[in-house]
Short mmCIF file of C-alpha atoms in Angstrom, two decimals:
data_model
loop_
_atom_site.label_atom_id
_atom_site.label_comp_id
_atom_site.label_asym_id
_atom_site.label_seq_id
_atom_site.Cartn_x
_atom_site.Cartn_y
_atom_site.Cartn_z
CA MET D 260 60.93 166.30 -44.04
CA ASN D 261 61.21 162.52 -44.34
CA ASP D 262 64.92 162.69 -45.21
CA MET D 263 65.85 165.06 -42.36
CA ALA D 264 67.76 163.98 -39.25
CA ILE D 265 65.74 164.69 -36.09
CA ALA D 266 66.91 164.34 -32.49
CA PHE D 267 64.63 164.12 -29.47
CA ILE D 268 65.91 165.12 -26.06
CA GLY D 269 63.73 163.05 -23.77
CA GLY D 270 61.89 159.86 -24.66
CA GLY D 271 58.68 160.24 -22.67
CA ASN D 272 55.07 160.03 -23.79
CA MET D 273 55.02 163.14 -25.97
CA ALA D 274 58.27 162.21 -27.71
CA ARG D 275 56.91 158.71 -28.30
CA SER D 276 53.72 160.02 -29.84
CA LEU D 277 55.66 162.32 -32.18
CA ILE D 278 58.10 159.57 -33.14
CA GLY D 279 55.25 157.16 -33.83
CA GLY D 280 53.46 159.76 -35.95
CA LEU D 281 56.59 160.58 -37.92
CA ILE D 282 57.33 156.93 -38.69
CA ALA D 283 53.70 156.27 -39.64
CA GLY D 284 54.02 159.20 -42.05
CA GLY D 285 57.07 157.69 -43.75
CA HIS D 286 60.00 159.14 -41.82
CA SER D 287 62.90 156.70 -41.61
CA PRO D 288 63.71 155.47 -38.09
CA ASP D 289 67.37 155.60 -39.11
CA LEU D 290 67.09 159.40 -39.18
CA ILE D 291 65.63 159.70 -35.67
CA GLY D 292 67.78 159.79 -32.55
CA VAL D 293 66.60 159.94 -28.95
CA ALA D 294 68.57 160.92 -25.86
CA GLU D 295 67.00 159.26 -22.83
CA PRO D 296 68.74 158.61 -19.47
CA ASP D 297 66.62 155.61 -18.52
CA ASN D 298 67.98 152.38 -20.01
CA SER D 299 64.62 150.57 -20.02
CA GLN D 300 63.07 153.48 -21.90
CA ARG D 301 65.88 153.38 -24.45
CA GLU D 302 65.34 149.66 -24.97
CA PHE D 303 61.62 150.21 -25.42
CA LEU D 304 62.16 152.96 -28.01
CA ARG D 305 64.65 150.86 -29.98
CA GLY D 306 62.39 147.81 -29.92
CA ARG D 307 59.15 149.62 -30.67
CA TYR D 308 60.28 152.14 -33.27
CA GLY D 309 63.73 151.07 -34.43
CA VAL D 310 65.22 154.49 -33.71
CA HIS D 311 68.73 155.23 -32.48
CA THR D 312 68.94 155.82 -28.74
CA CYS D 313 71.66 156.91 -26.33
CA ALA D 314 72.03 158.43 -22.89
CA ASP D 315 74.04 161.46 -24.00
CA ASN D 316 72.28 164.58 -25.26
CA LEU D 317 75.26 165.82 -27.26
CA GLU D 318 75.69 162.47 -28.97
CA ALA D 319 72.03 162.35 -29.98
CA THR D 320 72.10 165.83 -31.49
CA ALA D 321 75.47 165.63 -33.23
CA LYS D 322 74.06 165.37 -36.77
CA ALA D 323 70.48 166.54 -36.25
CA GLU D 324 69.00 169.29 -38.39
CA THR D 325 66.04 169.56 -36.00
CA ILE D 326 66.20 169.14 -32.23
CA VAL D 327 63.01 168.50 -30.28
CA LEU D 328 63.23 169.40 -26.60
CA ALA D 329 60.79 167.03 -24.91
CA VAL D 330 62.01 167.05 -21.31
CA LYS D 331 60.18 168.24 -18.20
CA PRO D 332 60.07 172.04 -17.97
CA GLN D 333 61.82 171.98 -14.60
CA ILE D 334 65.01 170.47 -16.08
CA LEU D 335 64.97 172.25 -19.45
CA GLN D 336 67.30 175.04 -18.34
CA GLY D 337 70.08 172.61 -17.47
CA VAL D 338 69.59 170.65 -20.69
CA ALA D 339 69.60 173.81 -22.80
CA ARG D 340 72.77 175.18 -21.22
CA GLN D 341 74.53 171.87 -21.85
CA LEU D 342 73.50 171.89 -25.52
CA ALA D 343 74.17 175.62 -26.05
CA PRO D 344 77.74 175.45 -27.47
CA ALA D 345 76.87 172.77 -30.02
CA ILE D 346 73.61 174.47 -31.02
CA GLN D 347 75.32 177.84 -31.42
CA THR D 348 77.86 176.23 -33.73
CA ARG D 349 75.43 174.27 -35.91
CA GLN D 350 72.27 176.45 -35.73
CA PRO D 351 69.63 173.69 -36.11
CA LEU D 352 65.91 174.29 -35.79
CA VAL D 353 64.98 173.91 -32.11
CA LEU D 354 61.42 172.85 -31.31
CA SER D 355 60.34 172.90 -27.67
CA VAL D 356 57.29 171.02 -26.43
CA ALA D 357 58.07 171.85 -22.80
CA ALA D 358 55.05 173.60 -21.32
CA GLY D 359 55.49 177.07 -19.90
CA VAL D 360 59.10 177.81 -20.89
CA ARG D 361 59.05 181.02 -22.92
CA GLU D 362 61.06 181.65 -26.07
CA PRO D 363 63.24 184.49 -24.69
CA ASP D 364 64.24 182.37 -21.69
CA LEU D 365 64.96 179.28 -23.79
CA ARG D 366 66.98 181.28 -26.33
CA ARG D 367 68.98 182.88 -23.52
CA TRP D 368 69.79 179.46 -22.03
CA LEU D 369 70.85 178.27 -25.49
CA GLY D 370 73.34 181.12 -25.83
CA GLY D 371 71.22 183.86 -27.41
CA GLY D 372 71.69 185.20 -30.92
CA SER D 373 69.55 184.41 -33.94
CA LEU D 374 68.60 180.82 -33.14
CA ALA D 375 65.52 179.50 -34.93
CA LEU D 376 63.15 178.46 -32.12
CA VAL D 377 59.59 177.17 -32.25
CA ARG D 378 57.46 176.61 -29.15
CA ALA D 379 54.69 174.06 -29.45
CA MET D 380 51.83 173.45 -27.04
CA PRO D 381 50.46 169.97 -27.81
CA ASN D 382 47.97 168.12 -25.63
CA THR D 383 47.69 164.57 -24.36
CA PRO D 384 45.35 163.25 -27.11
CA ALA D 385 48.46 163.48 -29.32
CA LEU D 386 49.27 160.11 -27.76
CA VAL D 387 46.45 158.57 -29.82
CA GLY D 388 46.87 160.74 -32.92
CA GLY D 389 44.08 163.11 -31.88
CA GLY D 390 46.12 166.03 -30.65
CA ALA D 391 45.55 169.75 -30.96
CA SER D 392 48.76 171.80 -31.03
CA ALA D 393 49.50 175.51 -31.23
CA LEU D 394 52.89 176.75 -32.43
CA PHE D 395 54.81 180.00 -32.08
CA ALA D 396 57.93 180.80 -34.10
CA ASN D 397 60.49 183.46 -33.27
CA PRO D 398 61.59 185.90 -36.03
CA PHE D 399 64.57 183.73 -36.99
CA VAL D 400 62.46 180.80 -38.22
CA SER D 401 62.26 180.68 -42.02
CA GLU D 402 59.10 179.70 -43.88
CA GLU D 403 60.67 176.37 -44.76
CA ARG D 404 61.40 175.66 -41.12
CA ARG D 405 57.90 176.76 -40.10
CA ARG D 406 56.53 174.15 -42.51
CA LEU D 407 58.89 171.58 -41.03
CA ALA D 408 57.77 172.28 -37.45
CA GLU D 409 54.12 172.22 -38.49
CA SER D 410 54.47 168.91 -40.34
CA LEU D 411 56.10 167.36 -37.29
CA LEU D 412 53.20 168.31 -35.00
CA ARG D 413 50.63 167.45 -37.70
CA ALA D 414 51.87 163.87 -37.41
CA VAL D 415 49.83 163.63 -34.17
CA GLY D 416 46.81 165.86 -34.87
CA VAL D 417 45.76 169.34 -35.95
CA THR D 418 47.91 172.45 -35.67
CA VAL D 419 47.42 176.21 -35.51
CA TRP D 420 49.94 179.07 -35.41
CA VAL D 421 49.83 182.04 -33.05
CA ASP D 422 51.77 185.24 -33.76
CA ASP D 423 51.80 186.41 -30.13
CA GLU D 424 53.59 184.07 -27.73
CA THR D 425 51.40 185.14 -24.81
CA LEU D 426 48.48 183.45 -26.56
CA LEU D 427 50.12 180.11 -25.81
CA ASP D 428 48.96 180.63 -22.21
CA THR D 429 45.38 180.77 -23.53
CA VAL D 430 46.04 177.67 -25.63
CA THR D 431 47.39 175.92 -22.52
CA ALA D 432 44.17 176.78 -20.70
CA LEU D 433 41.94 175.72 -23.60
CA SER D 434 43.36 172.70 -25.41
CA GLY D 435 46.24 171.88 -23.07
CA SER D 436 44.07 171.51 -19.97
CA GLY D 437 40.86 171.03 -21.97
CA PRO D 438 40.87 167.22 -22.15
CA ALA D 439 40.50 167.17 -18.37
CA TYR D 440 37.39 169.37 -18.60
CA PHE D 441 35.77 166.91 -20.99
CA PHE D 442 36.87 163.93 -18.91
CA LEU D 443 35.16 165.53 -15.90
CA VAL D 444 31.94 165.90 -17.90
CA MET D 445 32.22 162.25 -18.97
CA GLU D 446 32.71 161.20 -15.35
CA ALA D 447 29.61 163.12 -14.26
CA LEU D 448 27.44 161.73 -17.04
CA GLU D 449 28.61 158.20 -16.37
CA HIS D 450 27.85 158.52 -12.65
CA ALA D 451 24.41 159.95 -13.41
CA ALA D 452 23.63 156.99 -15.68
CA LEU D 453 24.73 154.57 -12.96
CA ASP D 454 22.51 156.32 -10.40
CA LEU D 455 19.58 156.03 -12.82
CA GLY D 456 19.96 152.28 -13.28
CA LEU D 457 22.35 151.56 -16.16
CA ASP D 458 25.13 149.09 -15.48
CA ALA D 459 28.75 150.31 -15.55
CA ASP D 460 29.73 148.93 -18.97
CA LYS D 461 26.71 150.40 -20.73
CA ALA D 462 27.02 153.73 -18.93
CA ARG D 463 30.66 154.07 -19.96
CA LEU D 464 30.20 152.98 -23.57
CA LEU D 465 27.24 155.27 -24.17
CA THR D 466 29.00 158.21 -22.49
CA LEU D 467 32.24 157.84 -24.46
CA GLN D 468 30.55 157.22 -27.80
CA THR D 469 28.28 160.22 -27.27
CA ALA D 470 31.29 162.44 -26.56
CA PHE D 471 33.13 161.07 -29.57
CA GLY D 472 30.11 161.44 -31.84
CA ALA D 473 29.45 165.03 -30.78
CA ALA D 474 33.09 166.00 -31.39
CA LYS D 475 33.09 164.21 -34.76
CA MET D 476 29.90 166.01 -35.83
CA ALA D 477 31.36 169.38 -34.83
CA LEU D 478 34.63 168.73 -36.65
CA GLU D 479 32.95 167.59 -39.84
CA SER D 480 30.24 170.27 -39.94
CA ALA D 481 30.54 173.80 -41.26
CA ASP D 482 27.98 174.86 -38.64
CA SER D 483 28.95 176.34 -35.27
CA PRO D 484 28.49 174.38 -32.04
CA ALA D 485 25.64 176.77 -31.18
CA THR D 486 23.83 175.83 -34.39
CA LEU D 487 24.41 172.12 -33.83
CA ARG D 488 23.11 172.44 -30.28
CA ALA D 489 19.98 174.23 -31.42
CA ARG D 490 19.38 171.57 -34.05
CA VAL D 491 19.17 168.79 -31.45
CA THR D 492 17.15 170.83 -28.95
CA SER D 493 13.45 170.38 -29.69
CA PRO D 494 11.10 172.89 -28.04
CA GLY D 495 9.57 171.32 -24.96
CA GLY D 496 11.73 168.23 -25.26
CA THR D 497 14.17 166.40 -23.00
CA THR D 498 17.28 168.20 -24.25
CA GLU D 499 15.76 171.62 -23.68
CA ARG D 500 14.88 170.64 -20.10
CA ALA D 501 18.41 169.37 -19.45
CA LEU D 502 20.11 172.45 -20.94
CA ALA D 503 17.94 174.70 -18.79
CA VAL D 504 19.28 172.96 -15.68
CA LEU D 505 22.88 173.39 -16.87
CA ARG D 506 22.40 177.06 -17.64
CA ASP D 507 20.59 177.76 -14.41
CA GLY D 508 23.60 176.23 -12.67
CA GLY D 509 25.92 178.64 -14.48
CA ILE D 510 27.83 176.15 -16.61
CA GLU D 511 28.91 178.73 -19.21
CA LYS D 512 30.19 181.13 -16.56
CA LEU D 513 32.00 178.32 -14.73
CA LEU D 514 33.77 177.14 -17.90
CA THR D 515 34.89 180.68 -18.67
CA GLN D 516 36.21 181.09 -15.13
CA ALA D 517 38.01 177.75 -15.40
CA VAL D 518 39.82 178.74 -18.61
CA VAL D 519 40.74 182.15 -17.16
CA ALA D 520 42.11 180.50 -14.01
CA ALA D 521 44.16 178.01 -16.03
CA ARG D 522 45.58 180.81 -18.19
CA GLN D 523 46.61 182.74 -15.08
CA ARG D 524 48.37 179.68 -13.68
CA ALA D 525 50.16 179.18 -17.01
CA ARG D 526 51.47 182.74 -16.76
CA GLU D 527 52.61 182.22 -13.17
CA LEU D 528 54.45 179.01 -14.13
CA GLY D 529 56.11 180.80 -17.05
CA ASP D 530 57.41 183.44 -14.64
CA LEU D 531 58.73 180.79 -12.26
CA LEU D 532 60.37 178.66 -14.93
CA GLY D 533 62.10 181.67 -16.48
CA GLU D 534 63.83 182.76 -13.27
#
């Protein structure tokens, strides 16, 4: 992949994280182009990463073998229709990281036919190399191009594939919105520590390091979260007492309801964006 020309349409946070990950992995900045309407953003991208930048989408994609659509979902239709003639002629791999826009709608805006399209649902921790992304490929994506799309998203974290595009709505509700769930838990724990006498700096440091350590343990262990939880819950101890309060308050049911609600909203947005 490191010798392949890649064009990004949009130079926002997600594009920046992917560009940074690609370059850190050995991809030449000379083979990366970015179309970005904001001049200050273009200057930043050139200065920070050494990539080619321009304001024109067609110019940026002229020689690209892979095109990454990283614009806001609300403007993707217009961008896709503008690019459609060139993409139909050259048939590059198109990778969309725009949330909610479904493959049939995007392919229709790009002129239809047998275009190779991959939808990716990354999340915001990709900005610090800790992302979790799910990918869906349409039937026109070859194995080689699947590996290419996966390697691009792996530059900013872990990746999984789904064979049913509707599952991306579940992914949106789980890992897409999920960082906010954990941030809310961190907020609550930090506030509780403040109320119980810790100063702000200590409360924050201990909260964040505990969250990081728990996630690191879970990632590096072959045991399930349930097993890890049981291992740190001594009968009659402080953890058991705390977990009883959480369960009595319905935390498991609430989290399930939250994910279901987020998935439903993802479906509604997909319907709206595809109109």
